[in-house]
Amino acid sequence: MKKIYIYLSFSLLVIISQQSYGQGKLNLELYGGPLKSFNKAIEFPQNSDLKVSSLLDYHLGANILYRLKGPWQLSLQAEALRNSRMTTWYPNFPDANPQIKGRSSELLGNYSIGARYNWEKEKYALFAQPSVGFTVNNYSEMILNDSNYFVGYSPKQTAIVGNVRLEGGIKLYTPRKNYVVFGARFQQGIGQLNTNGFYNPSTNLRIEDKRRGSYAGLFMGYGINFGNKSSREQFRSNRPERKDEKRDLAWKSGPYVMASGFLRFRPRSEREPNLEFSHISGGSTFTAGYRFNAFSVETGYARFNAQTNIAVAGTNVNSNLTNYFLVTAIPLTFKYDFQVGDKNRLRFGPTFSAFYALGTNGERLREGSFGGTGPDGEFNLDFRTNPTDPKGAIFFNAGIFAEVPIFNSSLLNFKVSQNFGSPKVGLMDVTGEVNGQPVNFESSGTLNGFMLELGYKLPLNIWFKK
């Protein structure tokens, strides 16, 4: 059913664009930003040892705008939003310490039609936009085979509810009448989506997490004006000069935003022998910064995938637990660059970062056993999550980076670096026997390791310079 919505949206876009392209009536906005979903968790019995809370997450979307009359525009909007929940277990309830947390997420689709009213100024415009639409959730339900184990999932199902939404913000125009948009949005669902439940047979504990797809969020995006014909012709005639100008602007001092992905090669002590790629994990960073001549400073949000390794020295016990978890952090990065040549084609330099750990997400209550027999003897171990969280810990990164221009108006950022000083993450309590001798120890992973990073850097100078 979801494909039908996509086809209908695409068909309407084609019809509108054919009728309006030459008339300067069509705009396209691409946007994204943070949101807070409104969920309601009902516990059975009340005041149980399990709590559910909503987390800050994100939404991404596209908005097609067709000029009607005067300040009015017709809006056709589609977006994806992620609704995340944190489940916190208190093993010693009602004592709140320790806490064991696990994160779960679902992706919802929103489709709406609305009307936008614009208050136009020379260099900017304010707007308000009410809309109506519907929210779609594709899901599978867990099937309970007996009183102790979940053994599978139901076939894909679809839940749909209506919604109403209101948004407003500001558009900052570029010389070509494209624009950067900042705004806030509130959506209220009409009706309940499928219940997202949790059931623990051993304690007869049940939680029903109800939601309507309602949320409040902020967004930032870029609007493209498809109908500015005179501006396009002037732009084409001055294209060579514009290329040089855009590259100069991208190369100069000023604010920028950057998104990066990286591979982290974990230290040898965390690697599992004879298992290729067992030492590689990934992550991402999203930052905003400012370049002052050759010196840059930036901060934002970082995500590190991590994994716990259980090893016993002098034995054949060395295994990575299969479940990855996520450690989030706030980076503060300092860079200094040296330019190569005078044609704005390459610069490089040292970089240093300090990371403030926000905590661990996605690490559910994990417990289990593993064992075996090998050249060093026989072992049988049990493991269980320790609720220690690295929140508030600080670790570091140092290395070198290089930047080269791409698309004239932006830069590719290459970085080779090393993480060090990491706190313990993914702490596990391990008990059992090795060669007939009892063992009881803690095992953990770290965020240390050699890193290769690739980023896309977008200087903001080019959007507003005339």
PDB file of C-alpha atoms in Angstrom, residues 160-361:
ATOM      1  CA  ILE A 160      -3.078   4.252   9.157  1.00  0.00           C
ATOM      2  CA  VAL A 161      -4.440   7.208  11.125  1.00  0.00           C
ATOM      3  CA  GLY A 162      -5.334  10.752  10.156  1.00  0.00           C
ATOM      4  CA  ASN A 163      -3.396  13.799  11.326  1.00  0.00           C
ATOM      5  CA  VAL A 164      -3.538  17.592  11.404  1.00  0.00           C
ATOM      6  CA  ARG A 165      -0.409  19.740  11.500  1.00  0.00           C
ATOM      7  CA  LEU A 166       0.658  23.342  11.810  1.00  0.00           C
ATOM      8  CA  GLU A 167       4.062  24.773  10.940  1.00  0.00           C
ATOM      9  CA  GLY A 168       5.658  28.155  10.576  1.00  0.00           C
ATOM     10  CA  GLY A 169       9.051  29.703  10.004  1.00  0.00           C
ATOM     11  CA  ILE A 170      11.266  31.954   7.949  1.00  0.00           C
ATOM     12  CA  LYS A 171      12.784  31.740   4.460  1.00  0.00           C
ATOM     13  CA  LEU A 172      16.110  33.499   3.739  1.00  0.00           C
ATOM     14  CA  TYR A 173      16.492  34.164   0.020  1.00  0.00           C
ATOM     15  CA  THR A 174      19.652  33.633  -2.043  1.00  0.00           C
ATOM     16  CA  PRO A 175      20.467  35.803  -5.102  1.00  0.00           C
ATOM     17  CA  ARG A 176      18.693  33.259  -7.384  1.00  0.00           C
ATOM     18  CA  LYS A 177      15.567  33.319  -5.186  1.00  0.00           C
ATOM     19  CA  ASN A 178      16.252  29.882  -3.804  1.00  0.00           C
ATOM     20  CA  TYR A 179      16.142  29.958  -0.028  1.00  0.00           C
ATOM     21  CA  VAL A 180      17.214  28.450   3.269  1.00  0.00           C
ATOM     22  CA  VAL A 181      14.248  27.640   5.495  1.00  0.00           C
ATOM     23  CA  PHE A 182      14.030  27.360   9.303  1.00  0.00           C
ATOM     24  CA  GLY A 183      10.832  26.413  11.077  1.00  0.00           C
ATOM     25  CA  ALA A 184       8.883  24.578  13.764  1.00  0.00           C
ATOM     26  CA  ARG A 185       6.089  22.048  13.318  1.00  0.00           C
ATOM     27  CA  PHE A 186       3.431  20.380  15.487  1.00  0.00           C
ATOM     28  CA  GLN A 187       1.454  17.325  14.386  1.00  0.00           C
ATOM     29  CA  GLN A 188      -1.550  15.792  16.164  1.00  0.00           C
ATOM     30  CA  GLY A 189      -2.663  12.295  15.210  1.00  0.00           C
ATOM     31  CA  ILE A 190      -6.367  11.478  14.932  1.00  0.00           C
ATOM     32  CA  GLY A 191      -6.815   7.930  16.186  1.00  0.00           C
ATOM     33  CA  GLN A 192      -4.449   5.285  17.571  1.00  0.00           C
ATOM     34  CA  LEU A 193      -1.780   3.422  15.644  1.00  0.00           C
ATOM     35  CA  ASN A 194      -1.088  -0.241  16.442  1.00  0.00           C
ATOM     36  CA  THR A 195      -0.118  -0.895  20.066  1.00  0.00           C
ATOM     37  CA  ASN A 196       3.595  -1.387  20.578  1.00  0.00           C
ATOM     38  CA  GLY A 197       3.693  -3.805  23.497  1.00  0.00           C
ATOM     39  CA  PHE A 198       6.158  -5.505  25.808  1.00  0.00           C
ATOM     40  CA  TYR A 199       5.454  -8.700  27.776  1.00  0.00           C
ATOM     41  CA  ASN A 200       7.646 -10.527  30.294  1.00  0.00           C
ATOM     42  CA  PRO A 201       6.103 -13.976  31.004  1.00  0.00           C
ATOM     43  CA  SER A 202       8.333 -14.688  34.012  1.00  0.00           C
ATOM     44  CA  THR A 203       7.020 -11.639  35.930  1.00  0.00           C
ATOM     45  CA  ASN A 204       3.633 -11.264  34.182  1.00  0.00           C
ATOM     46  CA  LEU A 205       4.650  -7.687  33.440  1.00  0.00           C
ATOM     47  CA  ARG A 206       3.017  -6.002  30.436  1.00  0.00           C
ATOM     48  CA  ILE A 207       3.455  -2.535  28.940  1.00  0.00           C
ATOM     49  CA  GLU A 208       1.366  -1.067  26.126  1.00  0.00           C
ATOM     50  CA  ASP A 209       3.012   1.854  24.364  1.00  0.00           C
ATOM     51  CA  LYS A 210       0.248   3.778  22.601  1.00  0.00           C
ATOM     52  CA  ARG A 211       0.838   6.551  20.053  1.00  0.00           C
ATOM     53  CA  ARG A 212      -0.951   8.530  17.376  1.00  0.00           C
ATOM     54  CA  GLY A 213       2.063   9.727  15.386  1.00  0.00           C
ATOM     55  CA  SER A 214       1.917  13.068  17.222  1.00  0.00           C
ATOM     56  CA  TYR A 215       5.116  15.082  17.603  1.00  0.00           C
ATOM     57  CA  ALA A 216       6.688  18.536  17.907  1.00  0.00           C
ATOM     58  CA  GLY A 217       9.827  19.303  15.930  1.00  0.00           C
ATOM     59  CA  LEU A 218      12.220  21.814  14.440  1.00  0.00           C
ATOM     60  CA  PHE A 219      13.477  21.697  10.873  1.00  0.00           C
ATOM     61  CA  MET A 220      16.023  23.264   8.560  1.00  0.00           C
ATOM     62  CA  GLY A 221      16.000  22.887   4.788  1.00  0.00           C
ATOM     63  CA  TYR A 222      16.688  24.278   1.361  1.00  0.00           C
ATOM     64  CA  GLY A 223      14.063  25.518  -1.105  1.00  0.00           C
ATOM     65  CA  ILE A 224      14.564  25.363  -4.885  1.00  0.00           C
ATOM     66  CA  ASN A 225      12.739  27.816  -7.141  1.00  0.00           C
ATOM     67  CA  PHE A 226      12.117  25.982 -10.446  1.00  0.00           C
ATOM     68  CA  GLY A 227      10.429  28.897 -12.182  1.00  0.00           C
ATOM     69  CA  ASN A 228      12.994  31.718 -11.946  1.00  0.00           C
ATOM     70  CA  LYS A 229      13.697  31.766 -15.695  1.00  0.00           C
ATOM     71  CA  SER A 230      15.521  35.121 -15.957  1.00  0.00           C
ATOM     72  CA  SER A 231      17.758  34.205 -13.060  1.00  0.00           C
ATOM     73  CA  ARG A 232      18.577  30.846 -14.695  1.00  0.00           C
ATOM     74  CA  GLU A 233      19.521  32.501 -18.002  1.00  0.00           C
ATOM     75  CA  GLN A 234      21.741  35.038 -16.264  1.00  0.00           C
ATOM     76  CA  PHE A 235      23.287  32.264 -14.207  1.00  0.00           C
ATOM     77  CA  ARG A 236      24.147  30.227 -17.335  1.00  0.00           C
ATOM     78  CA  SER A 237      25.717  33.228 -19.084  1.00  0.00           C
ATOM     79  CA  ASN A 238      27.957  33.859 -16.085  1.00  0.00           C
ATOM     80  CA  ARG A 239      28.655  30.211 -15.275  1.00  0.00           C
ATOM     81  CA  PRO A 240      32.500  30.261 -15.569  1.00  0.00           C
ATOM     82  CA  GLU A 241      32.757  33.333 -13.359  1.00  0.00           C
ATOM     83  CA  ARG A 242      30.225  31.887 -10.943  1.00  0.00           C
ATOM     84  CA  LYS A 243      32.247  28.663 -10.605  1.00  0.00           C
ATOM     85  CA  ASP A 244      35.350  30.590  -9.595  1.00  0.00           C
ATOM     86  CA  GLU A 245      33.350  32.811  -7.245  1.00  0.00           C
ATOM     87  CA  LYS A 246      31.655  29.858  -5.537  1.00  0.00           C
ATOM     88  CA  ARG A 247      34.938  28.032  -5.049  1.00  0.00           C
ATOM     89  CA  ASP A 248      36.521  31.167  -3.559  1.00  0.00           C
ATOM     90  CA  LEU A 249      33.594  31.583  -1.184  1.00  0.00           C
ATOM     91  CA  ALA A 250      33.694  27.904  -0.164  1.00  0.00           C
ATOM     92  CA  TRP A 251      37.444  28.190   0.515  1.00  0.00           C
ATOM     93  CA  LYS A 252      37.277  31.331   2.665  1.00  0.00           C
ATOM     94  CA  SER A 253      36.621  31.835   6.351  1.00  0.00           C
ATOM     95  CA  GLY A 254      33.051  31.474   7.570  1.00  0.00           C
ATOM     96  CA  PRO A 255      30.473  29.068   9.026  1.00  0.00           C
ATOM     97  CA  TYR A 256      29.901  25.556   7.726  1.00  0.00           C
ATOM     98  CA  VAL A 257      28.075  22.295   8.416  1.00  0.00           C
ATOM     99  CA  MET A 258      29.496  18.815   7.864  1.00  0.00           C
ATOM    100  CA  ALA A 259      28.300  15.196   7.920  1.00  0.00           C
ATOM    101  CA  SER A 260      30.836  12.348   8.140  1.00  0.00           C
ATOM    102  CA  GLY A 261      30.982   8.590   8.324  1.00  0.00           C
ATOM    103  CA  PHE A 262      33.914   6.580   9.639  1.00  0.00           C
ATOM    104  CA  LEU A 263      35.365   3.124  10.166  1.00  0.00           C
ATOM    105  CA  ARG A 264      37.042   2.407  13.497  1.00  0.00           C
ATOM    106  CA  PHE A 265      39.614  -0.387  13.764  1.00  0.00           C
ATOM    107  CA  ARG A 266      39.455  -1.607  17.334  1.00  0.00           C
ATOM    108  CA  PRO A 267      42.628  -2.385  19.340  1.00  0.00           C
ATOM    109  CA  ARG A 268      44.101  -5.888  19.040  1.00  0.00           C
ATOM    110  CA  SER A 269      43.001  -6.728  22.570  1.00  0.00           C
ATOM    111  CA  GLU A 270      39.369  -6.442  21.404  1.00  0.00           C
ATOM    112  CA  ARG A 271      39.708  -8.504  18.241  1.00  0.00           C
ATOM    113  CA  GLU A 272      38.558 -12.070  17.825  1.00  0.00           C
ATOM    114  CA  PRO A 273      41.302 -14.266  16.247  1.00  0.00           C
ATOM    115  CA  ASN A 274      40.719 -15.747  12.787  1.00  0.00           C
ATOM    116  CA  LEU A 275      37.515 -13.774  12.263  1.00  0.00           C
ATOM    117  CA  GLU A 276      37.921 -11.297   9.418  1.00  0.00           C
ATOM    118  CA  PHE A 277      36.499  -7.806  10.045  1.00  0.00           C
ATOM    119  CA  SER A 278      35.732  -8.641  13.679  1.00  0.00           C
ATOM    120  CA  HIS A 279      37.792  -5.593  14.625  1.00  0.00           C
ATOM    121  CA  ILE A 280      35.969  -3.047  12.413  1.00  0.00           C
ATOM    122  CA  SER A 281      32.979  -0.967  13.504  1.00  0.00           C
ATOM    123  CA  GLY A 282      31.424   2.208  12.159  1.00  0.00           C
ATOM    124  CA  GLY A 283      29.872   5.485  13.191  1.00  0.00           C
ATOM    125  CA  SER A 284      28.954   8.983  12.088  1.00  0.00           C
ATOM    126  CA  THR A 285      29.289  12.635  13.082  1.00  0.00           C
ATOM    127  CA  PHE A 286      27.151  15.698  12.359  1.00  0.00           C
ATOM    128  CA  THR A 287      28.812  19.014  13.117  1.00  0.00           C
ATOM    129  CA  ALA A 288      28.655  22.772  12.642  1.00  0.00           C
ATOM    130  CA  GLY A 289      31.762  24.920  12.735  1.00  0.00           C
ATOM    131  CA  TYR A 290      33.492  28.146  11.856  1.00  0.00           C
ATOM    132  CA  ARG A 291      36.789  28.694  10.041  1.00  0.00           C
ATOM    133  CA  PHE A 292      38.930  31.679  11.106  1.00  0.00           C
ATOM    134  CA  ASN A 293      41.593  31.966   8.395  1.00  0.00           C
ATOM    135  CA  ALA A 294      43.549  28.721   8.869  1.00  0.00           C
ATOM    136  CA  PHE A 295      42.038  27.797  12.245  1.00  0.00           C
ATOM    137  CA  SER A 296      38.684  25.961  12.582  1.00  0.00           C
ATOM    138  CA  VAL A 297      36.543  24.954  15.538  1.00  0.00           C
ATOM    139  CA  GLU A 298      33.444  22.733  15.358  1.00  0.00           C
ATOM    140  CA  THR A 299      31.011  20.805  17.530  1.00  0.00           C
ATOM    141  CA  GLY A 300      27.908  18.673  17.077  1.00  0.00           C
ATOM    142  CA  TYR A 301      26.854  15.057  17.612  1.00  0.00           C
ATOM    143  CA  ALA A 302      28.749  11.760  17.192  1.00  0.00           C
ATOM    144  CA  ARG A 303      27.619   8.120  17.155  1.00  0.00           C
ATOM    145  CA  PHE A 304      29.999   5.189  17.769  1.00  0.00           C
ATOM    146  CA  ASN A 305      29.052   1.570  17.192  1.00  0.00           C
ATOM    147  CA  ALA A 306      30.698  -0.608  19.829  1.00  0.00           C
ATOM    148  CA  GLN A 307      30.933  -4.257  20.820  1.00  0.00           C
ATOM    149  CA  THR A 308      32.032  -6.156  23.929  1.00  0.00           C
ATOM    150  CA  ASN A 309      34.841  -8.701  23.708  1.00  0.00           C
ATOM    151  CA  ILE A 310      35.085 -11.508  26.298  1.00  0.00           C
ATOM    152  CA  ALA A 311      38.569 -12.986  26.626  1.00  0.00           C
ATOM    153  CA  VAL A 312      40.483 -15.003  29.222  1.00  0.00           C
ATOM    154  CA  ALA A 313      44.267 -14.636  29.036  1.00  0.00           C
ATOM    155  CA  GLY A 314      46.195 -17.823  28.326  1.00  0.00           C
ATOM    156  CA  THR A 315      43.151 -19.721  27.044  1.00  0.00           C
ATOM    157  CA  ASN A 316      41.170 -20.148  23.840  1.00  0.00           C
ATOM    158  CA  VAL A 317      38.386 -17.942  25.255  1.00  0.00           C
ATOM    159  CA  ASN A 318      38.137 -14.924  22.964  1.00  0.00           C
ATOM    160  CA  SER A 319      34.737 -13.985  21.537  1.00  0.00           C
ATOM    161  CA  ASN A 320      32.886 -10.841  20.469  1.00  0.00           C
ATOM    162  CA  LEU A 321      29.266 -10.672  21.605  1.00  0.00           C
ATOM    163  CA  THR A 322      27.060 -10.467  18.538  1.00  0.00           C
ATOM    164  CA  ASN A 323      24.896  -7.484  19.509  1.00  0.00           C
ATOM    165  CA  TYR A 324      26.255  -4.046  18.677  1.00  0.00           C
ATOM    166  CA  PHE A 325      25.255  -1.045  20.754  1.00  0.00           C
ATOM    167  CA  LEU A 326      25.587   2.693  20.247  1.00  0.00           C
ATOM    168  CA  VAL A 327      27.540   5.242  22.282  1.00  0.00           C
ATOM    169  CA  THR A 328      26.664   8.896  21.607  1.00  0.00           C
ATOM    170  CA  ALA A 329      28.908  11.877  22.336  1.00  0.00           C
ATOM    171  CA  ILE A 330      29.377  15.608  21.785  1.00  0.00           C
ATOM    172  CA  PRO A 331      32.672  16.457  20.025  1.00  0.00           C
ATOM    173  CA  LEU A 332      34.695  19.643  20.313  1.00  0.00           C
ATOM    174  CA  THR A 333      37.222  19.741  17.453  1.00  0.00           C
ATOM    175  CA  PHE A 334      40.099  22.072  16.625  1.00  0.00           C
ATOM    176  CA  LYS A 335      41.824  22.125  13.214  1.00  0.00           C
ATOM    177  CA  TYR A 336      44.646  24.031  11.596  1.00  0.00           C
ATOM    178  CA  ASP A 337      45.166  23.840   7.830  1.00  0.00           C
ATOM    179  CA  PHE A 338      47.968  24.533   5.362  1.00  0.00           C
ATOM    180  CA  GLN A 339      47.035  25.420   1.784  1.00  0.00           C
ATOM    181  CA  VAL A 340      48.827  23.706  -1.112  1.00  0.00           C
ATOM    182  CA  GLY A 341      49.197  25.985  -4.152  1.00  0.00           C
ATOM    183  CA  ASP A 342      47.145  29.059  -4.951  1.00  0.00           C
ATOM    184  CA  LYS A 343      44.200  27.525  -6.860  1.00  0.00           C
ATOM    185  CA  ASN A 344      42.057  26.393  -3.935  1.00  0.00           C
ATOM    186  CA  ARG A 345      42.480  22.684  -4.669  1.00  0.00           C
ATOM    187  CA  LEU A 346      43.985  21.174  -1.515  1.00  0.00           C
ATOM    188  CA  ARG A 347      44.616  21.953   2.110  1.00  0.00           C
ATOM    189  CA  PHE A 348      45.628  19.721   5.018  1.00  0.00           C
ATOM    190  CA  GLY A 349      46.633  19.922   8.649  1.00  0.00           C
ATOM    191  CA  PRO A 350      46.414  18.510  12.179  1.00  0.00           C
ATOM    192  CA  THR A 351      43.165  17.962  14.077  1.00  0.00           C
ATOM    193  CA  PHE A 352      42.373  17.318  17.740  1.00  0.00           C
ATOM    194  CA  SER A 353      39.015  16.459  19.350  1.00  0.00           C
ATOM    195  CA  ALA A 354      37.638  15.936  22.826  1.00  0.00           C
ATOM    196  CA  PHE A 355      34.423  13.878  23.119  1.00  0.00           C
ATOM    197  CA  TYR A 356      31.924  14.158  25.988  1.00  0.00           C
ATOM    198  CA  ALA A 357      30.017  10.857  26.244  1.00  0.00           C
ATOM    199  CA  LEU A 358      26.223  11.204  26.476  1.00  0.00           C
ATOM    200  CA  GLY A 359      25.561   7.542  27.230  1.00  0.00           C
ATOM    201  CA  THR A 360      24.767   4.179  25.683  1.00  0.00           C
ATOM    202  CA  ASN A 361      21.760   3.450  23.452  1.00  0.00           C
TER     203      ASN A 361
END
